[in-house]
PDB file of C-alpha atoms and ligand atoms in Angstrom:
ATOM      1  CA  MET A   1    -272.347 178.235 119.928  1.00 53.00           C
ATOM      2  CA  SER A   2    -271.075 177.690 116.396  1.00 66.00           C
ATOM      3  CA  PRO A   3    -268.044 175.403 116.068  1.00 79.00           C
ATOM      4  CA  ARG A   4    -266.655 177.808 113.495  1.00 95.00           C
ATOM      5  CA  ARG A   5    -264.305 180.580 114.559  1.00 95.00           C
ATOM      6  CA  PRO A   6    -265.464 183.895 113.113  1.00 97.00           C
ATOM      7  CA  LEU A   7    -263.083 185.621 110.697  1.00 97.00           C
ATOM      8  CA  VAL A   8    -263.140 189.394 110.330  1.00 98.00           C
ATOM      9  CA  SER A   9    -261.151 190.575 107.317  1.00 98.00           C
ATOM     10  CA  GLY A  10    -260.145 194.100 106.367  1.00 98.00           C
ATOM     11  CA  ASN A  11    -260.079 194.642 102.622  1.00 98.00           C
ATOM     12  CA  TRP A  12    -258.017 197.805 102.188  1.00 98.00           C
ATOM     13  CA  LYS A  13    -258.594 197.854  98.404  1.00 98.00           C
ATOM     14  CA  MET A  14    -256.454 200.422  96.547  1.00 98.00           C
ATOM     15  CA  HIS A  15    -255.812 202.516  99.648  1.00 98.00           C
ATOM     16  CA  LEU A  16    -252.758 203.104 101.859  1.00 98.00           C
ATOM     17  CA  THR A  17    -249.167 203.344 100.702  1.00 98.00           C
ATOM     18  CA  HIS A  18    -246.821 200.973 102.475  1.00 98.00           C
ATOM     19  CA  LEU A  19    -245.905 203.733 104.948  1.00 98.00           C
ATOM     20  CA  GLU A  20    -249.561 204.445 105.729  1.00 98.00           C
ATOM     21  CA  ALA A  21    -250.269 200.718 105.977  1.00 98.00           C
ATOM     22  CA  ILE A  22    -247.567 200.338 108.637  1.00 98.00           C
ATOM     23  CA  GLN A  23    -249.223 203.048 110.701  1.00 98.00           C
ATOM     24  CA  VAL A  24    -252.677 201.539 110.345  1.00 98.00           C
ATOM     25  CA  VAL A  25    -251.558 198.080 111.365  1.00 97.00           C
ATOM     26  CA  GLN A  26    -249.680 199.452 114.375  1.00 95.00           C
ATOM     27  CA  LYS A  27    -252.740 201.411 115.474  1.00 96.00           C
ATOM     28  CA  LEU A  28    -254.881 198.345 114.895  1.00 96.00           C
ATOM     29  CA  SER A  29    -252.724 196.267 117.204  1.00 94.00           C
ATOM     30  CA  TYR A  30    -253.333 198.834 119.978  1.00 93.00           C
ATOM     31  CA  ALA A  31    -257.011 199.092 119.232  1.00 93.00           C
ATOM     32  CA  LEU A  32    -257.621 195.343 119.285  1.00 91.00           C
ATOM     33  CA  GLU A  33    -258.307 194.525 122.873  1.00 70.00           C
ATOM     34  CA  ARG A  34    -255.472 192.796 124.637  1.00 55.00           C
ATOM     35  CA  GLY A  35    -256.177 189.537 126.351  1.00 44.00           C
ATOM     36  CA  PRO A  36    -257.795 186.442 124.937  1.00 44.00           C
ATOM     37  CA  GLN A  37    -258.322 187.342 121.350  1.00 63.00           C
ATOM     38  CA  GLY A  38    -258.599 183.817 120.104  1.00 78.00           C
ATOM     39  CA  ALA A  39    -262.368 183.886 119.788  1.00 91.00           C
ATOM     40  CA  VAL A  40    -262.196 185.889 116.565  1.00 95.00           C
ATOM     41  CA  GLU A  41    -259.636 185.560 113.807  1.00 96.00           C
ATOM     42  CA  VAL A  42    -258.594 188.785 112.080  1.00 97.00           C
ATOM     43  CA  SER A  43    -256.953 189.338 108.710  1.00 98.00           C
ATOM     44  CA  VAL A  44    -255.866 192.460 106.852  1.00 98.00           C
ATOM     45  CA  HIS A  45    -255.522 192.660 103.076  1.00 98.00           C
ATOM     46  CA  PRO A  46    -253.170 195.460 102.011  1.00 98.00           C
ATOM     47  CA  ALA A  47    -252.259 196.316  98.437  1.00 98.00           C
ATOM     48  CA  PHE A  48    -249.430 194.175  97.025  1.00 98.00           C
ATOM     49  CA  THR A  49    -246.965 197.034  97.522  1.00 98.00           C
ATOM     50  CA  ALA A  50    -247.608 197.041 101.273  1.00 98.00           C
ATOM     51  CA  LEU A  51    -247.654 193.293 101.964  1.00 98.00           C
ATOM     52  CA  ARG A  52    -244.008 192.977 102.871  1.00 98.00           C
ATOM     53  CA  SER A  53    -244.044 195.995 105.191  1.00 98.00           C
ATOM     54  CA  VAL A  54    -247.195 194.844 106.979  1.00 98.00           C
ATOM     55  CA  GLN A  55    -245.819 191.318 107.319  1.00 97.00           C
ATOM     56  CA  THR A  56    -242.664 192.677 108.932  1.00 97.00           C
ATOM     57  CA  VAL A  57    -244.669 194.656 111.505  1.00 96.00           C
ATOM     58  CA  LEU A  58    -246.989 191.740 112.285  1.00 95.00           C
ATOM     59  CA  ASP A  59    -244.021 189.412 112.803  1.00 93.00           C
ATOM     60  CA  ALA A  60    -241.837 191.809 114.762  1.00 91.00           C
ATOM     61  CA  ASP A  61    -244.586 192.821 117.178  1.00 88.00           C
ATOM     62  CA  GLU A  62    -246.156 189.356 117.308  1.00 89.00           C
ATOM     63  CA  ILE A  63    -249.527 190.803 116.398  1.00 89.00           C
ATOM     64  CA  SER A  64    -252.159 188.090 116.057  1.00 91.00           C
ATOM     65  CA  VAL A  65    -253.540 189.348 112.770  1.00 96.00           C
ATOM     66  CA  ALA A  66    -253.245 187.197 109.663  1.00 97.00           C
ATOM     67  CA  LEU A  67    -251.804 188.622 106.475  1.00 98.00           C
ATOM     68  CA  GLY A  68    -254.109 188.583 103.468  1.00 98.00           C
ATOM     69  CA  ALA A  69    -253.950 189.503  99.787  1.00 98.00           C
ATOM     70  CA  GLN A  70    -256.672 190.975  97.562  1.00 98.00           C
ATOM     71  CA  ASP A  71    -256.029 188.909  94.466  1.00 98.00           C
ATOM     72  CA  VAL A  72    -253.652 186.339  92.977  1.00 98.00           C
ATOM     73  CA  HIS A  73    -252.777 184.798  89.632  1.00 98.00           C
ATOM     74  CA  TRP A  74    -253.334 181.092  89.055  1.00 98.00           C
ATOM     75  CA  GLU A  75    -249.884 180.222  87.705  1.00 98.00           C
ATOM     76  CA  ASP A  76    -246.881 179.781  89.971  1.00 98.00           C
ATOM     77  CA  SER A  77    -244.647 181.745  87.582  1.00 98.00           C
ATOM     78  CA  GLY A  78    -244.490 182.697  83.931  1.00 98.00           C
ATOM     79  CA  PRO A  79    -244.892 185.430  81.336  1.00 98.00           C
ATOM     80  CA  TRP A  80    -247.770 187.282  83.013  1.00 98.00           C
ATOM     81  CA  THR A  81    -246.693 190.905  83.168  1.00 98.00           C
ATOM     82  CA  GLY A  82    -248.031 192.675  86.222  1.00 97.00           C
ATOM     83  CA  GLU A  83    -249.374 189.587  87.969  1.00 98.00           C
ATOM     84  CA  VAL A  84    -248.468 188.123  91.369  1.00 98.00           C
ATOM     85  CA  SER A  85    -248.325 184.364  91.901  1.00 98.00           C
ATOM     86  CA  PRO A  86    -249.606 182.197  94.754  1.00 98.00           C
ATOM     87  CA  VAL A  87    -246.065 181.007  95.461  1.00 98.00           C
ATOM     88  CA  MET A  88    -244.920 184.611  95.931  1.00 98.00           C
ATOM     89  CA  LEU A  89    -247.757 185.307  98.345  1.00 98.00           C
ATOM     90  CA  ALA A  90    -247.280 182.111 100.333  1.00 98.00           C
ATOM     91  CA  LYS A  91    -243.577 182.895 100.730  1.00 98.00           C
ATOM     92  CA  LEU A  92    -244.518 186.245 102.264  1.00 97.00           C
ATOM     93  CA  GLY A  93    -246.618 184.528 104.892  1.00 97.00           C
ATOM     94  CA  VAL A  94    -249.959 185.384 103.305  1.00 98.00           C
ATOM     95  CA  ARG A  95    -252.684 183.178 104.770  1.00 98.00           C
ATOM     96  CA  TYR A  96    -255.898 184.453 103.158  1.00 98.00           C
ATOM     97  CA  VAL A  97    -256.478 185.505  99.557  1.00 98.00           C
ATOM     98  CA  ILE A  98    -259.628 187.279  98.376  1.00 98.00           C
ATOM     99  CA  VAL A  99    -260.767 185.837  95.048  1.00 98.00           C
ATOM    100  CA  GLY A 100    -263.590 186.970  92.825  1.00 98.00           C
ATOM    101  CA  HIS A 101    -264.299 190.299  94.488  1.00 98.00           C
ATOM    102  CA  SER A 102    -267.212 191.947  92.692  1.00 97.00           C
ATOM    103  CA  GLU A 103    -265.117 195.020  91.863  1.00 97.00           C
ATOM    104  CA  ARG A 104    -262.806 192.745  89.872  1.00 97.00           C
ATOM    105  CA  ARG A 105    -265.708 190.861  88.307  1.00 96.00           C
ATOM    106  CA  GLN A 106    -267.532 194.060  87.336  1.00 94.00           C
ATOM    107  CA  HIS A 107    -264.736 196.426  86.341  1.00 96.00           C
ATOM    108  CA  LEU A 108    -261.704 194.275  85.532  1.00 96.00           C
ATOM    109  CA  GLY A 109    -263.210 191.471  83.491  1.00 95.00           C
ATOM    110  CA  GLU A 110    -262.774 188.702  86.050  1.00 96.00           C
ATOM    111  CA  THR A 111    -264.770 185.639  84.952  1.00 97.00           C
ATOM    112  CA  ASP A 112    -266.098 182.650  86.892  1.00 96.00           C
ATOM    113  CA  GLY A 113    -263.418 180.568  85.163  1.00 97.00           C
ATOM    114  CA  TRP A 114    -260.632 182.812  86.440  1.00 98.00           C
ATOM    115  CA  VAL A 115    -262.096 182.804  89.915  1.00 98.00           C
ATOM    116  CA  ASN A 116    -262.072 179.006  89.905  1.00 98.00           C
ATOM    117  CA  ARG A 117    -258.442 178.853  88.772  1.00 98.00           C
ATOM    118  CA  LYS A 118    -257.365 181.423  91.342  1.00 98.00           C
ATOM    119  CA  LEU A 119    -259.227 179.630  94.105  1.00 98.00           C
ATOM    120  CA  ARG A 120    -257.624 176.283  93.311  1.00 98.00           C
ATOM    121  CA  ALA A 121    -254.173 177.861  92.931  1.00 98.00           C
ATOM    122  CA  THR A 122    -254.586 179.481  96.357  1.00 98.00           C
ATOM    123  CA  LEU A 123    -255.446 176.129  97.936  1.00 98.00           C
ATOM    124  CA  ARG A 124    -252.539 174.451  96.136  1.00 98.00           C
ATOM    125  CA  ALA A 125    -250.149 176.975  97.658  1.00 98.00           C
ATOM    126  CA  GLY A 126    -251.462 176.179 101.148  1.00 98.00           C
ATOM    127  CA  MET A 127    -253.397 179.426 101.609  1.00 98.00           C
ATOM    128  CA  THR A 128    -257.111 179.921 102.236  1.00 98.00           C
ATOM    129  CA  PRO A 129    -259.299 181.595  99.618  1.00 98.00           C
ATOM    130  CA  ILE A 130    -261.975 184.075 100.610  1.00 98.00           C
ATOM    131  CA  CYS A 131    -264.330 183.531  97.702  1.00 98.00           C
ATOM    132  CA  CYS A 132    -266.685 186.456  97.076  1.00 98.00           C
ATOM    133  CA  VAL A 133    -270.190 186.008  95.715  1.00 98.00           C
ATOM    134  CA  GLY A 134    -273.041 188.475  95.493  1.00 98.00           C
ATOM    135  CA  GLU A 135    -275.999 189.667  93.471  1.00 97.00           C
ATOM    136  CA  THR A 136    -276.731 192.992  91.805  1.00 96.00           C
ATOM    137  CA  ALA A 137    -279.715 195.130  92.807  1.00 96.00           C
ATOM    138  CA  GLU A 138    -281.543 194.056  89.626  1.00 96.00           C
ATOM    139  CA  GLN A 139    -280.980 190.390  90.371  1.00 97.00           C
ATOM    140  CA  ARG A 140    -282.237 190.878  93.921  1.00 96.00           C
ATOM    141  CA  ASP A 141    -285.333 192.740  92.719  1.00 95.00           C
ATOM    142  CA  ALA A 142    -286.019 189.905  90.292  1.00 97.00           C
ATOM    143  CA  GLY A 143    -285.911 187.413  93.185  1.00 97.00           C
ATOM    144  CA  ARG A 144    -282.799 185.715  91.814  1.00 98.00           C
ATOM    145  CA  THR A 145    -280.394 186.241  94.728  1.00 97.00           C
ATOM    146  CA  GLU A 146    -279.984 182.612  95.781  1.00 97.00           C
ATOM    147  CA  GLU A 147    -279.783 181.312  92.226  1.00 98.00           C
ATOM    148  CA  VAL A 148    -277.057 183.860  91.418  1.00 98.00           C
ATOM    149  CA  VAL A 149    -274.882 183.333  94.496  1.00 98.00           C
ATOM    150  CA  VAL A 150    -275.188 179.537  94.441  1.00 98.00           C
ATOM    151  CA  GLY A 151    -274.294 179.594  90.732  1.00 98.00           C
ATOM    152  CA  GLN A 152    -271.192 181.676  91.498  1.00 98.00           C
ATOM    153  CA  LEU A 153    -270.296 179.306  94.320  1.00 98.00           C
ATOM    154  CA  HIS A 154    -270.531 176.210  92.123  1.00 98.00           C
ATOM    155  CA  ALA A 155    -268.476 177.835  89.381  1.00 98.00           C
ATOM    156  CA  ALA A 156    -265.797 179.039  91.807  1.00 98.00           C
ATOM    157  CA  LEU A 157    -265.506 175.707  93.599  1.00 98.00           C
ATOM    158  CA  ALA A 158    -265.558 173.404  90.568  1.00 97.00           C
ATOM    159  CA  GLY A 159    -263.019 170.622  91.044  1.00 97.00           C
ATOM    160  CA  VAL A 160    -262.481 171.329  94.755  1.00 97.00           C
ATOM    161  CA  GLU A 161    -262.331 168.339  97.125  1.00 97.00           C
ATOM    162  CA  PRO A 162    -264.681 168.102 100.143  1.00 97.00           C
ATOM    163  CA  ALA A 163    -261.804 168.513 102.618  1.00 96.00           C
ATOM    164  CA  GLU A 164    -260.741 171.677 100.810  1.00 97.00           C
ATOM    165  CA  ALA A 165    -264.292 173.011 100.761  1.00 97.00           C
ATOM    166  CA  ALA A 166    -264.437 172.540 104.534  1.00 97.00           C
ATOM    167  CA  ARG A 167    -261.612 175.022 105.113  1.00 95.00           C
ATOM    168  CA  LEU A 168    -262.777 177.631 102.636  1.00 97.00           C
ATOM    169  CA  VAL A 169    -264.140 181.056 103.418  1.00 98.00           C
ATOM    170  CA  VAL A 170    -267.019 182.374 101.324  1.00 98.00           C
ATOM    171  CA  ALA A 171    -267.917 186.054 101.513  1.00 98.00           C
ATOM    172  CA  TYR A 172    -271.503 186.911 100.704  1.00 98.00           C
ATOM    173  CA  GLU A 173    -271.327 190.481  99.448  1.00 97.00           C
ATOM    174  CA  PRO A 174    -274.454 191.911  97.834  1.00 96.00           C
ATOM    175  CA  ILE A 175    -273.061 194.253  95.202  1.00 96.00           C
ATOM    176  CA  TRP A 176    -275.594 196.966  95.994  1.00 95.00           C
ATOM    177  CA  ALA A 177    -274.333 197.042  99.588  1.00 95.00           C
ATOM    178  CA  ILE A 178    -270.634 197.527  98.831  1.00 94.00           C
ATOM    179  CA  GLY A 179    -269.434 201.023  99.642  1.00 93.00           C
ATOM    180  CA  THR A 180    -272.983 202.362  99.585  1.00 94.00           C
ATOM    181  CA  GLY A 181    -273.829 202.550 103.264  1.00 92.00           C
ATOM    182  CA  ARG A 182    -276.717 200.146 102.622  1.00 91.00           C
ATOM    183  CA  THR A 183    -276.524 196.692 104.168  1.00 91.00           C
ATOM    184  CA  ALA A 184    -278.578 193.569 103.821  1.00 92.00           C
ATOM    185  CA  THR A 185    -280.858 193.100 106.801  1.00 95.00           C
ATOM    186  CA  PRO A 186    -279.474 190.574 109.289  1.00 97.00           C
ATOM    187  CA  ALA A 187    -282.347 188.260 108.282  1.00 97.00           C
ATOM    188  CA  ASP A 188    -281.431 188.521 104.590  1.00 96.00           C
ATOM    189  CA  ALA A 189    -277.741 187.952 105.328  1.00 97.00           C
ATOM    190  CA  GLN A 190    -278.691 184.881 107.372  1.00 98.00           C
ATOM    191  CA  ALA A 191    -281.009 183.532 104.668  1.00 98.00           C
ATOM    192  CA  VAL A 192    -278.376 183.806 101.937  1.00 98.00           C
ATOM    193  CA  ALA A 193    -275.587 182.433 104.164  1.00 98.00           C
ATOM    194  CA  ALA A 194    -277.823 179.479 105.052  1.00 98.00           C
ATOM    195  CA  ALA A 195    -278.595 178.871 101.362  1.00 98.00           C
ATOM    196  CA  LEU A 196    -274.870 178.888 100.577  1.00 98.00           C
ATOM    197  CA  ARG A 197    -274.191 176.430 103.394  1.00 98.00           C
ATOM    198  CA  VAL A 198    -276.942 174.108 102.147  1.00 98.00           C
ATOM    199  CA  ALA A 199    -275.446 174.305  98.643  1.00 98.00           C
ATOM    200  CA  VAL A 200    -272.007 173.372 100.008  1.00 98.00           C
ATOM    201  CA  GLY A 201    -273.564 170.450 101.877  1.00 98.00           C
ATOM    202  CA  GLU A 202    -275.385 169.163  98.810  1.00 98.00           C
ATOM    203  CA  ARG A 203    -272.264 169.174  96.661  1.00 97.00           C
ATOM    204  CA  TRP A 204    -269.428 168.566  99.167  1.00 97.00           C
ATOM    205  CA  GLY A 205    -271.114 166.830 102.091  1.00 98.00           C
ATOM    206  CA  PRO A 206    -272.009 167.640 105.710  1.00 97.00           C
ATOM    207  CA  ASP A 207    -268.451 168.100 106.980  1.00 97.00           C
ATOM    208  CA  ALA A 208    -267.777 170.725 104.336  1.00 98.00           C
ATOM    209  CA  ALA A 209    -271.078 172.452 105.130  1.00 98.00           C
ATOM    210  CA  GLY A 210    -270.236 172.507 108.825  1.00 97.00           C
ATOM    211  CA  GLY A 211    -266.701 173.731 108.300  1.00 97.00           C
ATOM    212  CA  VAL A 212    -266.970 176.391 105.595  1.00 98.00           C
ATOM    213  CA  ARG A 213    -266.987 179.888 107.054  1.00 98.00           C
ATOM    214  CA  ILE A 214    -269.377 182.369 105.470  1.00 98.00           C
ATOM    215  CA  GLN A 215    -268.689 186.058 105.939  1.00 98.00           C
ATOM    216  CA  TYR A 216    -271.072 188.907 105.219  1.00 98.00           C
ATOM    217  CA  GLY A 217    -269.653 191.945 103.435  1.00 97.00           C
ATOM    218  CA  GLY A 218    -271.059 195.276 102.270  1.00 96.00           C
ATOM    219  CA  SER A 219    -270.982 198.459 104.364  1.00 95.00           C
ATOM    220  CA  VAL A 220    -270.212 196.613 107.607  1.00 97.00           C
ATOM    221  CA  ASN A 221    -269.249 199.030 110.364  1.00 97.00           C
ATOM    222  CA  GLU A 222    -268.967 199.158 114.132  1.00 95.00           C
ATOM    223  CA  ARG A 223    -272.681 199.937 114.486  1.00 96.00           C
ATOM    224  CA  ASN A 224    -274.220 197.191 112.368  1.00 96.00           C
ATOM    225  CA  ALA A 225    -271.642 194.403 112.774  1.00 97.00           C
ATOM    226  CA  ALA A 226    -273.058 192.731 115.883  1.00 96.00           C
ATOM    227  CA  ASP A 227    -276.482 192.130 114.327  1.00 97.00           C
ATOM    228  CA  LEU A 228    -275.058 190.851 111.041  1.00 97.00           C
ATOM    229  CA  VAL A 229    -272.326 188.640 112.469  1.00 96.00           C
ATOM    230  CA  GLY A 230    -274.643 187.462 115.242  1.00 96.00           C
ATOM    231  CA  GLN A 231    -276.628 185.389 112.745  1.00 97.00           C
ATOM    232  CA  PRO A 232    -276.094 181.627 113.116  1.00 96.00           C
ATOM    233  CA  ASP A 233    -274.767 181.043 109.590  1.00 98.00           C
ATOM    234  CA  VAL A 234    -272.706 184.243 109.369  1.00 98.00           C
ATOM    235  CA  ASP A 235    -269.145 183.542 110.521  1.00 98.00           C
ATOM    236  CA  GLY A 236    -267.576 186.974 110.373  1.00 97.00           C
ATOM    237  CA  ALA A 237    -267.327 189.918 108.030  1.00 98.00           C
ATOM    238  CA  LEU A 238    -265.393 191.220 105.058  1.00 98.00           C
ATOM    239  CA  VAL A 239    -264.979 194.911 105.756  1.00 98.00           C
ATOM    240  CA  GLY A 240    -263.912 197.550 103.238  1.00 98.00           C
ATOM    241  CA  GLY A 241    -264.252 201.214 104.179  1.00 97.00           C
ATOM    242  CA  ALA A 242    -264.456 200.738 107.946  1.00 98.00           C
ATOM    243  CA  SER A 243    -261.280 198.635 107.957  1.00 98.00           C
ATOM    244  CA  LEU A 244    -259.212 201.703 107.041  1.00 98.00           C
ATOM    245  CA  ASP A 245    -260.017 203.139 110.488  1.00 98.00           C
ATOM    246  CA  PRO A 246    -258.249 200.949 113.061  1.00 96.00           C
ATOM    247  CA  VAL A 247    -260.589 201.934 115.895  1.00 95.00           C
ATOM    248  CA  ALA A 248    -263.731 201.187 113.865  1.00 96.00           C
ATOM    249  CA  PHE A 249    -262.265 197.932 112.579  1.00 97.00           C
ATOM    250  CA  ALA A 250    -261.314 196.806 116.084  1.00 95.00           C
ATOM    251  CA  ALA A 251    -264.894 197.525 117.147  1.00 95.00           C
ATOM    252  CA  VAL A 252    -266.172 195.303 114.340  1.00 96.00           C
ATOM    253  CA  VAL A 253    -263.825 192.565 115.572  1.00 96.00           C
ATOM    254  CA  ALA A 254    -265.155 192.980 119.126  1.00 94.00           C
ATOM    255  CA  ALA A 255    -268.732 192.802 117.826  1.00 94.00           C
ATOM    256  CA  ALA A 256    -267.954 189.483 116.119  1.00 94.00           C
ATOM    257  CA  ARG A 257    -267.119 187.723 119.385  1.00 90.00           C
ATOM    258  CA  PRO A 258    -269.383 184.730 119.857  1.00 87.00           C
ATOM    259  CA  ARG A 259    -271.919 185.400 122.597  1.00 79.00           C
TER     260      ARG A 259
HETATM  261  P1  PGA B   1    -267.381 198.111 102.102  1.00 82.19           P
HETATM  262  O1  PGA B   1    -266.598 197.060 101.176  1.00 82.19           O
HETATM  263  O2  PGA B   1    -267.293 197.586 103.513  1.00 82.19           O
HETATM  264  O3  PGA B   1    -266.647 199.408 101.929  1.00 82.19           O
HETATM  265  O4  PGA B   1    -268.782 198.153 101.620  1.00 82.19           O
HETATM  266  C1  PGA B   1    -266.711 195.684 101.392  1.00 82.19           C
HETATM  267  C2  PGA B   1    -265.947 194.940 100.333  1.00 82.19           C
HETATM  268  O5  PGA B   1    -265.950 195.382  99.171  1.00 82.19           O
HETATM  269  O6  PGA B   1    -265.308 193.911 100.612  1.00 82.19           O
END
């Protein structure tokens, strides 16, 4: 059995007002099976406007779900209208921060350089980045998947220490699989996750390679999760659409239990 504890993360994207988010997280706490839940770690990533409300519910009901954010700025404070800093998130009890999601890279101008700054700022604030990498359909067809994702990984992790790399989460999310209902095959997800782990080992050493958790993301649901997360180098899932349905999301969590 892998020494790494799987992490299943719900990326709610730009869905759910704070009132709706409260309902979803309450339903999720019922849907997650009671009893020993420690085998799988779970995080939810509401919009910024719902973070405080969700945090209050998680704390009050002692729900063992970690609070996550979808993005962060790299400065602790300053004249950055509209941005949210790592210090602000850490103060709210945020534990995981998604950085470099492909929707931000593709539609909002996020560069590798920004992703690197955000990732290091997240670590500096004591939180854990979930660093997203993934290839387009054209890149996959051209046989460039590994080159692309390893390149993104190196750019995102530039300047990171081995001990920091060991506690990172990397999400392998093929862009053509996000929100499309198409997933990588379990064998493809395993091959890319293994290539990412080898790349971490080559640059940051064996402890980092053994410690870094690699999620698969892209149309994960309660039906396909077990096969994808069951791969030896896949340590959980980053779930978009299905995470908005607490019952489906809880089923993905159950499917991620190590067997
Ligand atoms: P999806 O999104 O599960 O809806 O494909 C995954 C993601 O974008 O993180």
